PDB file of C-alpha atoms in Angstrom:
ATOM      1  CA  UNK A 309       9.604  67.761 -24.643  1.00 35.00           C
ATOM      2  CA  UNK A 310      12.641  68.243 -26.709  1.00 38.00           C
ATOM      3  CA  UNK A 311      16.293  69.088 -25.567  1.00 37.00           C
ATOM      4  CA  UNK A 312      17.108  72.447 -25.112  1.00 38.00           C
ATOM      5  CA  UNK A 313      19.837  72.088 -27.681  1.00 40.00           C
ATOM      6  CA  UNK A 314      16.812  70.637 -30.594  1.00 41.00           C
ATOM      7  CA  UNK A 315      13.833  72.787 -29.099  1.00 46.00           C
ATOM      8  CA  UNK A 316      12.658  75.035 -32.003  1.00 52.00           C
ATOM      9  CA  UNK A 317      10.186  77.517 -32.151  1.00 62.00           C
ATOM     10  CA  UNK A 318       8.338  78.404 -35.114  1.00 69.00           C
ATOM     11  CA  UNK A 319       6.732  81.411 -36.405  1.00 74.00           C
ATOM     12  CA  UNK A 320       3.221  79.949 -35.410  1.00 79.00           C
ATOM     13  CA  UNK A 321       4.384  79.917 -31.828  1.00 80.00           C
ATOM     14  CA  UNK A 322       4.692  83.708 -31.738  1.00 83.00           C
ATOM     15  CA  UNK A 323       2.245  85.900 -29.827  1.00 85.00           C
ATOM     16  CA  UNK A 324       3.438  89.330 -30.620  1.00 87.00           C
ATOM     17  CA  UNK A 325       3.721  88.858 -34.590  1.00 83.00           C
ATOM     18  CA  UNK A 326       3.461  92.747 -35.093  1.00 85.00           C
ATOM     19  CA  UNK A 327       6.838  92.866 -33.076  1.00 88.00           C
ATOM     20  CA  UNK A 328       8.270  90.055 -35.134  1.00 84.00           C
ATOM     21  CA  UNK A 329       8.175  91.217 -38.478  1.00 85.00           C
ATOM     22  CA  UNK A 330      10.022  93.959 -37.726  1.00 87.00           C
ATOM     23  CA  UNK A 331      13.044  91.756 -36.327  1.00 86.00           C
ATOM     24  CA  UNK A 332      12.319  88.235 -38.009  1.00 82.00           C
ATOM     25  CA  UNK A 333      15.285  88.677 -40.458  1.00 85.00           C
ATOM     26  CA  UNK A 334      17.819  89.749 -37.633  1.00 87.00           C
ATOM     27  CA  UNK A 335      16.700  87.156 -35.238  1.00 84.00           C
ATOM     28  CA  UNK A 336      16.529  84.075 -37.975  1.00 85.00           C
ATOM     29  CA  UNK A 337      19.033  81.295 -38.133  1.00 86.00           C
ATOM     30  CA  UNK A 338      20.923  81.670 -41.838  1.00 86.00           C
ATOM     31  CA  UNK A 339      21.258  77.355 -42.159  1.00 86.00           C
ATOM     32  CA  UNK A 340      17.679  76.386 -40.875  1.00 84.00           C
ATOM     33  CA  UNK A 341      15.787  79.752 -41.647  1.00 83.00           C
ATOM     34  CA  UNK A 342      14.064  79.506 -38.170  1.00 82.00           C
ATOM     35  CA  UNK A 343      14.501  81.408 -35.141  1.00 81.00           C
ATOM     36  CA  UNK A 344      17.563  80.979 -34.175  1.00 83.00           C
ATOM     37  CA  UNK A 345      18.196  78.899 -30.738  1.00 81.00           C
ATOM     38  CA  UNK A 346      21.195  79.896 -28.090  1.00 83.00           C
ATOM     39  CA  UNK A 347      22.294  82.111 -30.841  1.00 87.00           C
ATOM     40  CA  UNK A 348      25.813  82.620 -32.346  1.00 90.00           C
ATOM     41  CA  UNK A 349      27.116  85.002 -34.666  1.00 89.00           C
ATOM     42  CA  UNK A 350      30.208  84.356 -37.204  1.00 88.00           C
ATOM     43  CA  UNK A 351      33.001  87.262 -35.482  1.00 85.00           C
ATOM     44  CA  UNK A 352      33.666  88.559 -38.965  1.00 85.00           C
ATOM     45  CA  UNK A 353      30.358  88.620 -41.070  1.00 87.00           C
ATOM     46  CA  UNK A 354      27.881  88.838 -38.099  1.00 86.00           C
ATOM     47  CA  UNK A 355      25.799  86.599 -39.639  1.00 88.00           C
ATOM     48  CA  UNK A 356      23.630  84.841 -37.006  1.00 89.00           C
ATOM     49  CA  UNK A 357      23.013  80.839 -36.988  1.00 89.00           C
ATOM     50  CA  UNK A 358      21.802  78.678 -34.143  1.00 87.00           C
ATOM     51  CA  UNK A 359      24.816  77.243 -31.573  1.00 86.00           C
ATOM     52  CA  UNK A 360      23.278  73.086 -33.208  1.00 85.00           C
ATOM     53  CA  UNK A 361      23.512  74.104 -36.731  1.00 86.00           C
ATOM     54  CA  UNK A 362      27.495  75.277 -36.602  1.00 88.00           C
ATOM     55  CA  UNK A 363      28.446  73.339 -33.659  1.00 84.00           C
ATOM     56  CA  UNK A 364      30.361  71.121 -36.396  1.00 83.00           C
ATOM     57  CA  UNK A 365      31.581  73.386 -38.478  1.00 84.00           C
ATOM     58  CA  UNK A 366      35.148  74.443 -38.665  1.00 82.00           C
ATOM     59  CA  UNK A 367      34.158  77.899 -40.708  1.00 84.00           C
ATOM     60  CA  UNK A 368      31.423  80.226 -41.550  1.00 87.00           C
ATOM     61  CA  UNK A 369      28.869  78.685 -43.553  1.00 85.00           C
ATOM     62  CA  UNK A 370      29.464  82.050 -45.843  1.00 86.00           C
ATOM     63  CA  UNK A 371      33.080  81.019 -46.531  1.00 84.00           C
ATOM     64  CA  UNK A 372      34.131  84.837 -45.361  1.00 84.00           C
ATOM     65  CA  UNK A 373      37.413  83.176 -44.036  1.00 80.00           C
ATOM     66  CA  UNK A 374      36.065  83.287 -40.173  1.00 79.00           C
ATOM     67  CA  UNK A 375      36.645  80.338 -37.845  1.00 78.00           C
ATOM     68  CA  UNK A 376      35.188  81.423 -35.075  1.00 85.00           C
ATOM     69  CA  UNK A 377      31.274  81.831 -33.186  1.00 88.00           C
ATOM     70  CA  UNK A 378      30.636  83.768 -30.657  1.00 89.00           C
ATOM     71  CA  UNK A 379      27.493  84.391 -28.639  1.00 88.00           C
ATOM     72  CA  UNK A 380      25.207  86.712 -30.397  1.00 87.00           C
ATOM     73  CA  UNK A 381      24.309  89.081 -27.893  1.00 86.00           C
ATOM     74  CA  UNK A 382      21.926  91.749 -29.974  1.00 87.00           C
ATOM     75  CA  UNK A 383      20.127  88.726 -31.529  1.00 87.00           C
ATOM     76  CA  UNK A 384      19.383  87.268 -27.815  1.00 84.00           C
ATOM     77  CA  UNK A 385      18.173  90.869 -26.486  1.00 85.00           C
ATOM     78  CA  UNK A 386      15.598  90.878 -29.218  1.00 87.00           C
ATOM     79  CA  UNK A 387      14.378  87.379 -28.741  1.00 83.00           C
ATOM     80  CA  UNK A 388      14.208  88.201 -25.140  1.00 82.00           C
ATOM     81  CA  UNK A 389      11.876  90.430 -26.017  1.00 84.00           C
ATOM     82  CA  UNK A 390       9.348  87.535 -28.032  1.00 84.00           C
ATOM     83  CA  UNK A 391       6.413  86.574 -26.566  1.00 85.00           C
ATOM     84  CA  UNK A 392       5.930  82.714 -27.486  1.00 81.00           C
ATOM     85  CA  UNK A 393       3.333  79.999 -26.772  1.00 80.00           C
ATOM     86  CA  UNK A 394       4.480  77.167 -25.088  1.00 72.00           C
ATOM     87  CA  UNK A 395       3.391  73.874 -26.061  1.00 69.00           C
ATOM     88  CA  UNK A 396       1.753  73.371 -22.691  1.00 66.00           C
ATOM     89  CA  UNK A 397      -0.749  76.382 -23.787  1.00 70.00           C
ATOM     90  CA  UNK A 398       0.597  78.923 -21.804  1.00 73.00           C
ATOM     91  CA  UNK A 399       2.419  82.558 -23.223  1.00 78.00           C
ATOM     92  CA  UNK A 400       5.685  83.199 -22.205  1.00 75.00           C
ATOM     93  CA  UNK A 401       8.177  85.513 -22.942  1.00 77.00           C
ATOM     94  CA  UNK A 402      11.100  83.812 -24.935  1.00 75.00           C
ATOM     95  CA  UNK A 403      14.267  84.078 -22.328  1.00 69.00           C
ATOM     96  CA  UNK A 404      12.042  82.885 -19.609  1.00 68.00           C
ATOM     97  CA  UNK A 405      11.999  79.850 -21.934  1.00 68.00           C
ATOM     98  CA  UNK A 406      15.398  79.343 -22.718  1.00 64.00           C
ATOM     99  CA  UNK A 407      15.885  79.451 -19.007  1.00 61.00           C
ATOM    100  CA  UNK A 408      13.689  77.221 -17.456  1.00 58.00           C
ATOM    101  CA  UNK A 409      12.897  74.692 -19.707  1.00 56.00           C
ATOM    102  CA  UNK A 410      15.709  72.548 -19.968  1.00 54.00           C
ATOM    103  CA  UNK A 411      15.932  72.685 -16.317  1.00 53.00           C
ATOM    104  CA  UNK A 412      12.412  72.007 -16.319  1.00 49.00           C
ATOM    105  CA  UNK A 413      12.188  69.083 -17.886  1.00 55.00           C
ATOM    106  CA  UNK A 414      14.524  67.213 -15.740  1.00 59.00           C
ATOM    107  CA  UNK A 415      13.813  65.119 -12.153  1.00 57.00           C
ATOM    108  CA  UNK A 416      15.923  67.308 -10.365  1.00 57.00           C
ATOM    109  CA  UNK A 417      15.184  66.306  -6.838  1.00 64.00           C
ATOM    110  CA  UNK A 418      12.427  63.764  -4.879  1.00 72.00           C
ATOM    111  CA  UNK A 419       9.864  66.397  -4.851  1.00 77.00           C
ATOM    112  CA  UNK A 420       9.544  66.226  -8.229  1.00 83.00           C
ATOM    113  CA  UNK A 421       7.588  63.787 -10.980  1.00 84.00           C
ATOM    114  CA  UNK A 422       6.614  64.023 -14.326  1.00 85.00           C
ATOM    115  CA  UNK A 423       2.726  63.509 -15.388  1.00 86.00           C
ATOM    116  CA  UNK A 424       0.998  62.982 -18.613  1.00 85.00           C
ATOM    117  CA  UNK A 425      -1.170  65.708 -17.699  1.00 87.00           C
ATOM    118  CA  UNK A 426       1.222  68.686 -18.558  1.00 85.00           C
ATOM    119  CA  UNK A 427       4.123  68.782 -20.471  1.00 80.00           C
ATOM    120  CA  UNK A 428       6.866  70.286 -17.654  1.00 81.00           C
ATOM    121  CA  UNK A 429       7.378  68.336 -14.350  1.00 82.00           C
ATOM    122  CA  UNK A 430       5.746  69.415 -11.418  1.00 85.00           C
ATOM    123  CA  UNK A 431       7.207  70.067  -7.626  1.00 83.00           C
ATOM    124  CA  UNK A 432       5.400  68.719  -4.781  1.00 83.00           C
ATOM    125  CA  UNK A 433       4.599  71.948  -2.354  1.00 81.00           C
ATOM    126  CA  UNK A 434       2.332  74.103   0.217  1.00 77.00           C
ATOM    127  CA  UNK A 435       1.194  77.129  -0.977  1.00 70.00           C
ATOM    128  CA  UNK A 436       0.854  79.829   2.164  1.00 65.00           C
ATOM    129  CA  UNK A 437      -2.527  81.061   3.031  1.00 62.00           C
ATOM    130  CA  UNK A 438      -3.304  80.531  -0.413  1.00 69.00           C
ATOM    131  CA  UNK A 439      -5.628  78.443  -2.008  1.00 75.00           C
ATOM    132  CA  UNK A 440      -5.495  76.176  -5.239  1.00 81.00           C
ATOM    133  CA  UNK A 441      -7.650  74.887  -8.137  1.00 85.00           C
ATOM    134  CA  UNK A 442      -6.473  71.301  -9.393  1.00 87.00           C
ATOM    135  CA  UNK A 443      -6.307  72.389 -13.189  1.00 90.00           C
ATOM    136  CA  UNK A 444      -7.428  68.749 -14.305  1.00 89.00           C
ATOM    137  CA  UNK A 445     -10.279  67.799 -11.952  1.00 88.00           C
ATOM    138  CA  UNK A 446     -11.135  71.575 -11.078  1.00 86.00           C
ATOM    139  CA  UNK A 447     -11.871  70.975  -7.451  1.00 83.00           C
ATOM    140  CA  UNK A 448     -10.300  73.553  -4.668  1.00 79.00           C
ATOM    141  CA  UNK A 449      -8.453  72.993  -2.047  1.00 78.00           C
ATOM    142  CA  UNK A 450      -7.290  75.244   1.022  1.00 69.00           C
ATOM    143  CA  UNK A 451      -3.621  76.478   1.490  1.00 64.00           C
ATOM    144  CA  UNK A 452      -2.536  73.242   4.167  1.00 69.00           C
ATOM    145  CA  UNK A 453      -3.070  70.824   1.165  1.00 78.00           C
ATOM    146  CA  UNK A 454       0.260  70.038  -1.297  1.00 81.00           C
ATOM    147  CA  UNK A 455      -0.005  70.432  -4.546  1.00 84.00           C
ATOM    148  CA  UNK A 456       2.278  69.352  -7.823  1.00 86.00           C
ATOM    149  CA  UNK A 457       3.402  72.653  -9.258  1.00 85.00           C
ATOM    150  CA  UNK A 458       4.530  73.766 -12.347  1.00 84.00           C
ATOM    151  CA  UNK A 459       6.757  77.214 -11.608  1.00 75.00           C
ATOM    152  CA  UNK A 460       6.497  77.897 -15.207  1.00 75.00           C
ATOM    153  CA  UNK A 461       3.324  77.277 -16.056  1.00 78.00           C
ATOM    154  CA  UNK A 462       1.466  77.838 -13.037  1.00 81.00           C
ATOM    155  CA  UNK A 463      -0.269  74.616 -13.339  1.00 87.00           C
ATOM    156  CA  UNK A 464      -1.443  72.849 -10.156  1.00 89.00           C
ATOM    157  CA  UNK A 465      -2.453  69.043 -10.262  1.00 89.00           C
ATOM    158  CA  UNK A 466      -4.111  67.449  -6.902  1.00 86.00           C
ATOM    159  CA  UNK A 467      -2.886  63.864  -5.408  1.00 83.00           C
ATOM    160  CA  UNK A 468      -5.632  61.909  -7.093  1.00 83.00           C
ATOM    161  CA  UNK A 469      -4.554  63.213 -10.218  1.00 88.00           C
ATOM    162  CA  UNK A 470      -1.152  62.753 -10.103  1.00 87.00           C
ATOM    163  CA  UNK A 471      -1.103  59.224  -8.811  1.00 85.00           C
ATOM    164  CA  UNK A 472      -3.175  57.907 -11.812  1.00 85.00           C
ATOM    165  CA  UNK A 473      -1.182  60.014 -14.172  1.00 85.00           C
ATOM    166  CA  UNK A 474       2.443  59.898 -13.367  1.00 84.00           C
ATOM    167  CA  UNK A 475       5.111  58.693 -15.753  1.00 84.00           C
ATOM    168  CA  UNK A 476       8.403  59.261 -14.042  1.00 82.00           C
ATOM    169  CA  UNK A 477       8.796  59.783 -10.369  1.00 80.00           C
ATOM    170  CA  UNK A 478       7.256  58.623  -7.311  1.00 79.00           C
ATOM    171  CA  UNK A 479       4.920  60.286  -5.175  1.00 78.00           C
ATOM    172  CA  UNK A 480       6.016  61.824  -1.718  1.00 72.00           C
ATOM    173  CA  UNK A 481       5.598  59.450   1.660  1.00 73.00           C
ATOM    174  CA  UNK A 482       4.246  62.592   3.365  1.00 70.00           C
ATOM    175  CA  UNK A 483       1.782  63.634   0.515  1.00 72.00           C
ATOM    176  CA  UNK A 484       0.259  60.002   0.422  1.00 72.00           C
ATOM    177  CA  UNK A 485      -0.295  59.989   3.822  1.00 72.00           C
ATOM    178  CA  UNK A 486      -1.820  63.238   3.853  1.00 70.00           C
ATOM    179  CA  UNK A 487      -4.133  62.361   1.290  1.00 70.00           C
ATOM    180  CA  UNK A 488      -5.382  59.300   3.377  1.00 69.00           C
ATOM    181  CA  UNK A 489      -6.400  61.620   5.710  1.00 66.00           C
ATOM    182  CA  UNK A 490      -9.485  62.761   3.136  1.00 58.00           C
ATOM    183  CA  UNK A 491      -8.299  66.428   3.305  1.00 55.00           C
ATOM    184  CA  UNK A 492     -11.445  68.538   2.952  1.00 54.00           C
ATOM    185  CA  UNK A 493     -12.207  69.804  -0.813  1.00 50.00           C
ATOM    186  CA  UNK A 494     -13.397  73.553  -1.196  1.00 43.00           C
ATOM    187  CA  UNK A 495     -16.952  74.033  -2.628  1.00 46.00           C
ATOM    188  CA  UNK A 496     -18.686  77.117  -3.558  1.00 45.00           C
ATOM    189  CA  UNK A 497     -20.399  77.252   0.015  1.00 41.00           C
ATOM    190  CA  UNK A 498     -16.999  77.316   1.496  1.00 44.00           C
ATOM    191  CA  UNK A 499     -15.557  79.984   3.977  1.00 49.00           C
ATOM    192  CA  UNK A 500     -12.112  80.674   4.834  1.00 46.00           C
ATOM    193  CA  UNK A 501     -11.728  82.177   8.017  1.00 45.00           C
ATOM    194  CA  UNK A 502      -8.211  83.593   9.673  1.00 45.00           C
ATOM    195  CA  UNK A 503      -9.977  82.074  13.062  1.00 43.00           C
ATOM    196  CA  UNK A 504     -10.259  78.666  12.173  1.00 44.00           C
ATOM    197  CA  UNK A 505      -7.833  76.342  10.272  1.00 48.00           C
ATOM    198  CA  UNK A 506     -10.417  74.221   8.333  1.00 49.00           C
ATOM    199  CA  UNK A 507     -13.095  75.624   5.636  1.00 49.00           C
ATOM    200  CA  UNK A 508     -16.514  76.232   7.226  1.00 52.00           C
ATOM    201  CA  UNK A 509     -19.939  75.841   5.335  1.00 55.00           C
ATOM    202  CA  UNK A 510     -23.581  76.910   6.726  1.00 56.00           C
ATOM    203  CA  UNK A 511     -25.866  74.181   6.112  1.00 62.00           C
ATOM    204  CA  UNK A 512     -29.671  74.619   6.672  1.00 66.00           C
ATOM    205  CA  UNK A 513     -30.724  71.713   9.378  1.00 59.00           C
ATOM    206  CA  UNK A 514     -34.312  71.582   8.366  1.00 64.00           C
ATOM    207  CA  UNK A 515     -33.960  71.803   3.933  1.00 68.00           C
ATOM    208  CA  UNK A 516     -29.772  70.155   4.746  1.00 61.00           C
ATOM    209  CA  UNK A 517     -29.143  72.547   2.000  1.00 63.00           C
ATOM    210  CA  UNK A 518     -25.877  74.651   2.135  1.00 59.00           C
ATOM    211  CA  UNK A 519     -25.615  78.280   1.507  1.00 53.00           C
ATOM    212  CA  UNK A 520     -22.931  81.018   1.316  1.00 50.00           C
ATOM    213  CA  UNK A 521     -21.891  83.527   3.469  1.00 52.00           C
ATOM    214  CA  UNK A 522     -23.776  86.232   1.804  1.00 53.00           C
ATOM    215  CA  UNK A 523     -27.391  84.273   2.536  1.00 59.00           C
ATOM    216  CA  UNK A 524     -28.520  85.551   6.165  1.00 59.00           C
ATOM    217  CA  UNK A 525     -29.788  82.995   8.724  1.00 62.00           C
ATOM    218  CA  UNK A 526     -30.599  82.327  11.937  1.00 65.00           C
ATOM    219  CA  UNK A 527     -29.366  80.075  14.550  1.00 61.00           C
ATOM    220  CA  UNK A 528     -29.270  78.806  18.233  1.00 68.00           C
ATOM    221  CA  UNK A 529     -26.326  79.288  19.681  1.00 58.00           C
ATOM    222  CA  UNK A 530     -27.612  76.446  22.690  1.00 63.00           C
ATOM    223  CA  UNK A 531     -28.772  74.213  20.500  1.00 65.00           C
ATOM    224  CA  UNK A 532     -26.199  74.246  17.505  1.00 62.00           C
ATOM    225  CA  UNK A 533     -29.480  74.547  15.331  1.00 68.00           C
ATOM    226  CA  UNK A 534     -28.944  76.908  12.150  1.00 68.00           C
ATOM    227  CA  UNK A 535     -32.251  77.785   9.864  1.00 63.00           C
ATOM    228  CA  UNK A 536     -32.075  79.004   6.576  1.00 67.00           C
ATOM    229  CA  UNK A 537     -33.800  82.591   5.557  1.00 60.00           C
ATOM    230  CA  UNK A 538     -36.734  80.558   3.700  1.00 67.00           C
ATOM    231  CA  UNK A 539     -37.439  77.936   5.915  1.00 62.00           C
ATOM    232  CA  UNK A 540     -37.429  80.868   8.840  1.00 64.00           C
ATOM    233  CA  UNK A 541     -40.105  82.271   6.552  1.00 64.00           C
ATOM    234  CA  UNK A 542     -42.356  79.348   6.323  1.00 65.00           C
ATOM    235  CA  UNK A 543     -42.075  78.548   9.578  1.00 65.00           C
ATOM    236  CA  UNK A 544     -43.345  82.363  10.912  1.00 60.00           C
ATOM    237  CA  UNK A 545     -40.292  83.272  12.877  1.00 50.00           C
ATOM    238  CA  UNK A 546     -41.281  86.322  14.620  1.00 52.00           C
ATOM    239  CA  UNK A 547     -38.697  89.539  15.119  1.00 51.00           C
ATOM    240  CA  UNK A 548     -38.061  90.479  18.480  1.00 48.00           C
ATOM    241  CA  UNK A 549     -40.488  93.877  17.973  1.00 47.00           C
ATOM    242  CA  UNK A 550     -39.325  95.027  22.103  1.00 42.00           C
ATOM    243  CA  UNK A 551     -35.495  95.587  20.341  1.00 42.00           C
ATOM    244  CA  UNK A 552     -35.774  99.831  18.770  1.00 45.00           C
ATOM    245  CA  UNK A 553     -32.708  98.732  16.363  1.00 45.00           C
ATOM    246  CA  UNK A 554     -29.758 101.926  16.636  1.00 43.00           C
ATOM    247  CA  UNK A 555     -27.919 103.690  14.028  1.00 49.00           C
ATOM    248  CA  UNK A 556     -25.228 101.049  14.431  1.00 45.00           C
ATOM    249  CA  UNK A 557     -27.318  98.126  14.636  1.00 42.00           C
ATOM    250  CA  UNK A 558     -28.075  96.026  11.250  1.00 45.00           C
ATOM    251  CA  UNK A 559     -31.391  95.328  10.661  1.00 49.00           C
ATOM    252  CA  UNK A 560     -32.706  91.742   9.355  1.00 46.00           C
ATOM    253  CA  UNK A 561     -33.268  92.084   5.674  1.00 49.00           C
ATOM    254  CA  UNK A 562     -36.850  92.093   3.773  1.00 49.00           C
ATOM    255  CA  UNK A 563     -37.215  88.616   2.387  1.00 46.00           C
ATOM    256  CA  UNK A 564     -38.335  90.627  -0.644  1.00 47.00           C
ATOM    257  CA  UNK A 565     -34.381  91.603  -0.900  1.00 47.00           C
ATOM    258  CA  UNK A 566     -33.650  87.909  -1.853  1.00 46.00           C
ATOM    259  CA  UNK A 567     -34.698  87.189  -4.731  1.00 49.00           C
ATOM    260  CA  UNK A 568     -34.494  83.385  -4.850  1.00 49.00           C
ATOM    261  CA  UNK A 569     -36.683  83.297  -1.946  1.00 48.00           C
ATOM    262  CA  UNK A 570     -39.886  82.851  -2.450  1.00 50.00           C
ATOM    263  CA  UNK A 571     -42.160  83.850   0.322  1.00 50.00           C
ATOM    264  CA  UNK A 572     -44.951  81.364   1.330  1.00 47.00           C
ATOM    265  CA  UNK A 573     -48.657  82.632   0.122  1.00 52.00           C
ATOM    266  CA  UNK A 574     -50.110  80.856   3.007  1.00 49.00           C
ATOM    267  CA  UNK A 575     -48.209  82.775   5.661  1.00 45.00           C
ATOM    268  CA  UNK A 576     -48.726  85.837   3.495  1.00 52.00           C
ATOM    269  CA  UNK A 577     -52.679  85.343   4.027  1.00 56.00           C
ATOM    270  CA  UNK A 578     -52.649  84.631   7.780  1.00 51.00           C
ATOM    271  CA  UNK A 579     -50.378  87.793   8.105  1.00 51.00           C
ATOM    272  CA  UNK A 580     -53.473  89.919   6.477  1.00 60.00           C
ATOM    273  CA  UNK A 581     -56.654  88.034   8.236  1.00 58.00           C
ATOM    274  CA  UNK A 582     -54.251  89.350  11.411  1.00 53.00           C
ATOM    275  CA  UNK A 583     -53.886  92.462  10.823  1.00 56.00           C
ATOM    276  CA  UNK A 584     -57.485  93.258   9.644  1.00 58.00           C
ATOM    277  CA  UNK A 585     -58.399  91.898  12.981  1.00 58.00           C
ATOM    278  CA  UNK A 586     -56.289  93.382  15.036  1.00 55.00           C
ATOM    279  CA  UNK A 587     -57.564  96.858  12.973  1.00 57.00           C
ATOM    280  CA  UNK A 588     -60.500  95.608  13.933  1.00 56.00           C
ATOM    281  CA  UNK A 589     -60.118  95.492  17.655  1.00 54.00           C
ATOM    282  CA  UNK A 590     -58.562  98.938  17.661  1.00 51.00           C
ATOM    283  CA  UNK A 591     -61.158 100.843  16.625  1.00 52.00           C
ATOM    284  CA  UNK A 592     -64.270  99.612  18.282  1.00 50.00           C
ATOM    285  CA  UNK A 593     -66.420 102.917  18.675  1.00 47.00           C
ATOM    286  CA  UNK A 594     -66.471 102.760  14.436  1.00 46.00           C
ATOM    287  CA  UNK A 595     -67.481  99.641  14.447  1.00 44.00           C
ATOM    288  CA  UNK A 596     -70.367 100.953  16.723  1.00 44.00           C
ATOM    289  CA  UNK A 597     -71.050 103.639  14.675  1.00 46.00           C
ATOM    290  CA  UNK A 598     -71.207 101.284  11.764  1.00 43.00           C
ATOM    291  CA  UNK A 599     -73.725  99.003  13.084  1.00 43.00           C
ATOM    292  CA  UNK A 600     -76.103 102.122  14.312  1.00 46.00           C
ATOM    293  CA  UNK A 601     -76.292 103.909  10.922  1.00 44.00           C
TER     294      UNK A 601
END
């Protein structure tokens, strides 16, 4: 990353281009022909030049008899209003830019390091009942664990990735000790709960599969024994028929509902031989009748 004082950005780097024609020729630098950076503006002619190009100059390029620069304030307003693409990838509008990034791109405190991995420096910090996607190794982690921050590019890179990656720096005492700890990465089958300070997962503990929230199942409360909705179904877990569920009461869904479970033709055929004898058994005086004719 360049200097603030050399940064330049070219006409490439604009997003809103439609917007840009219309001002390119108020907003361009009359030495360089590019947009003009930190503008200033000769006090007689107006014309508008970036602060590097006339910073040693003792007149106006345009020999108008001026001595003098002063900040060009209508040329800033409109490239306040540019929308440019930052060499890290991201949009951003123009003044955010030319504010942050020379800040930015210093080691301003112990919290901060610079990585190979993205362009700015990033801040060690906690994020509050938020969490975070490392935006190199794509894993998730919940709100307790830091993270190395970009502000500007709202980039977030995880311990292990920073460690093998920094350049200038060093990693915080307090973030390398958390990290020993193995804090607990975020899957899909994750929950975050306001009642419990770590993520929770279901797993199945006859398939050991895990599942989401959204998958019913059942479990034993004495035996801290949980059973997913297919395995219940191969295994013929019977409904509690004595319970008349109420108008408030949720029923357990068809196993039909689910889609990616697949009931078991076995149990399917027991379930029928069943009921035709239990039929069977109901009605004996037809069967009578039957056997008569």
């Amino acid at each position: 990353m360049q200097p603030i004082e050399t940064l330049l950005f070219e006409e490439k780097d604009v997003v809103n281009r439609e917007f840009y024609r219309g001002i390119k020729n108020m907003i361009k630098c009359s030495v360089c022909l590019n947009i003009a950076q930190n503008p200033v503006q000769c006090d007689k002619c107006q014309q508008c030049f970036c602060s590097q190009c006339v910073k040693d100059l003792s007149h106006c390029p345009f020999n108008c008899g001026s001595h003098q620069f002063i900040p060009s304030l209508m040329c800033q307003q409109l490239l306040s209003k540019l929308i440019i693409r930052c060499e890290c990838g991201r949009d951003k509008k123009y003044d955010l830019l030319n504010k942050e990034l020379d800040k930015n791109n210093k080691i301003t405190n112990e919290y901060t390091i610079k990585s190979k991995l993205h362009k700015h420096p990033v801040q060690c910090i906690r994020r509050f009942l938020q969490t975070w996607t490392c935006d190199n190794c794509k894993n998730r982690f919940y709100d307790d664990t830091p993270t190395y921050h970009c502000t500007l590019c709202d980039y977030d890179i995880c311990y292990e990735c920073a460690k093998n990656s920094i350049t200038e720096g060093t990693l915080k005492t307090e973030m390398i000790q958390y990290y020993q700890s193995k804090p607990e990465i975020l899957t899909q089958y994750s929950t975050i709960s306001q009642l419990h300070h770590h993520p929770i997962e279901y797993n199945c503990d006859s398939c050991h599969n895990k599942f989401t929230d959204d998958i019913p199942s059942f479990r034993c409360t004495l035996c801290d024994f949980d059973l997913c909705y297919d395995y219940a179904e191969r295994t013929s877990v019977q409904q509690n028929n004595n319970v008349q569920p109420s108008n408030n009461t949720q029923q357990i869904p068809n196993v039909q509902q689910f889609p990616n479970v697949q009931p078991n033709p076995n149990i399917q055929q027991n379930n029928n031989n069943a009921n035709a004898q239990q039929n069977s058994n109901a009605n004996p005086l037809k069967k009578k009748n039957i056997v008569n004719r």
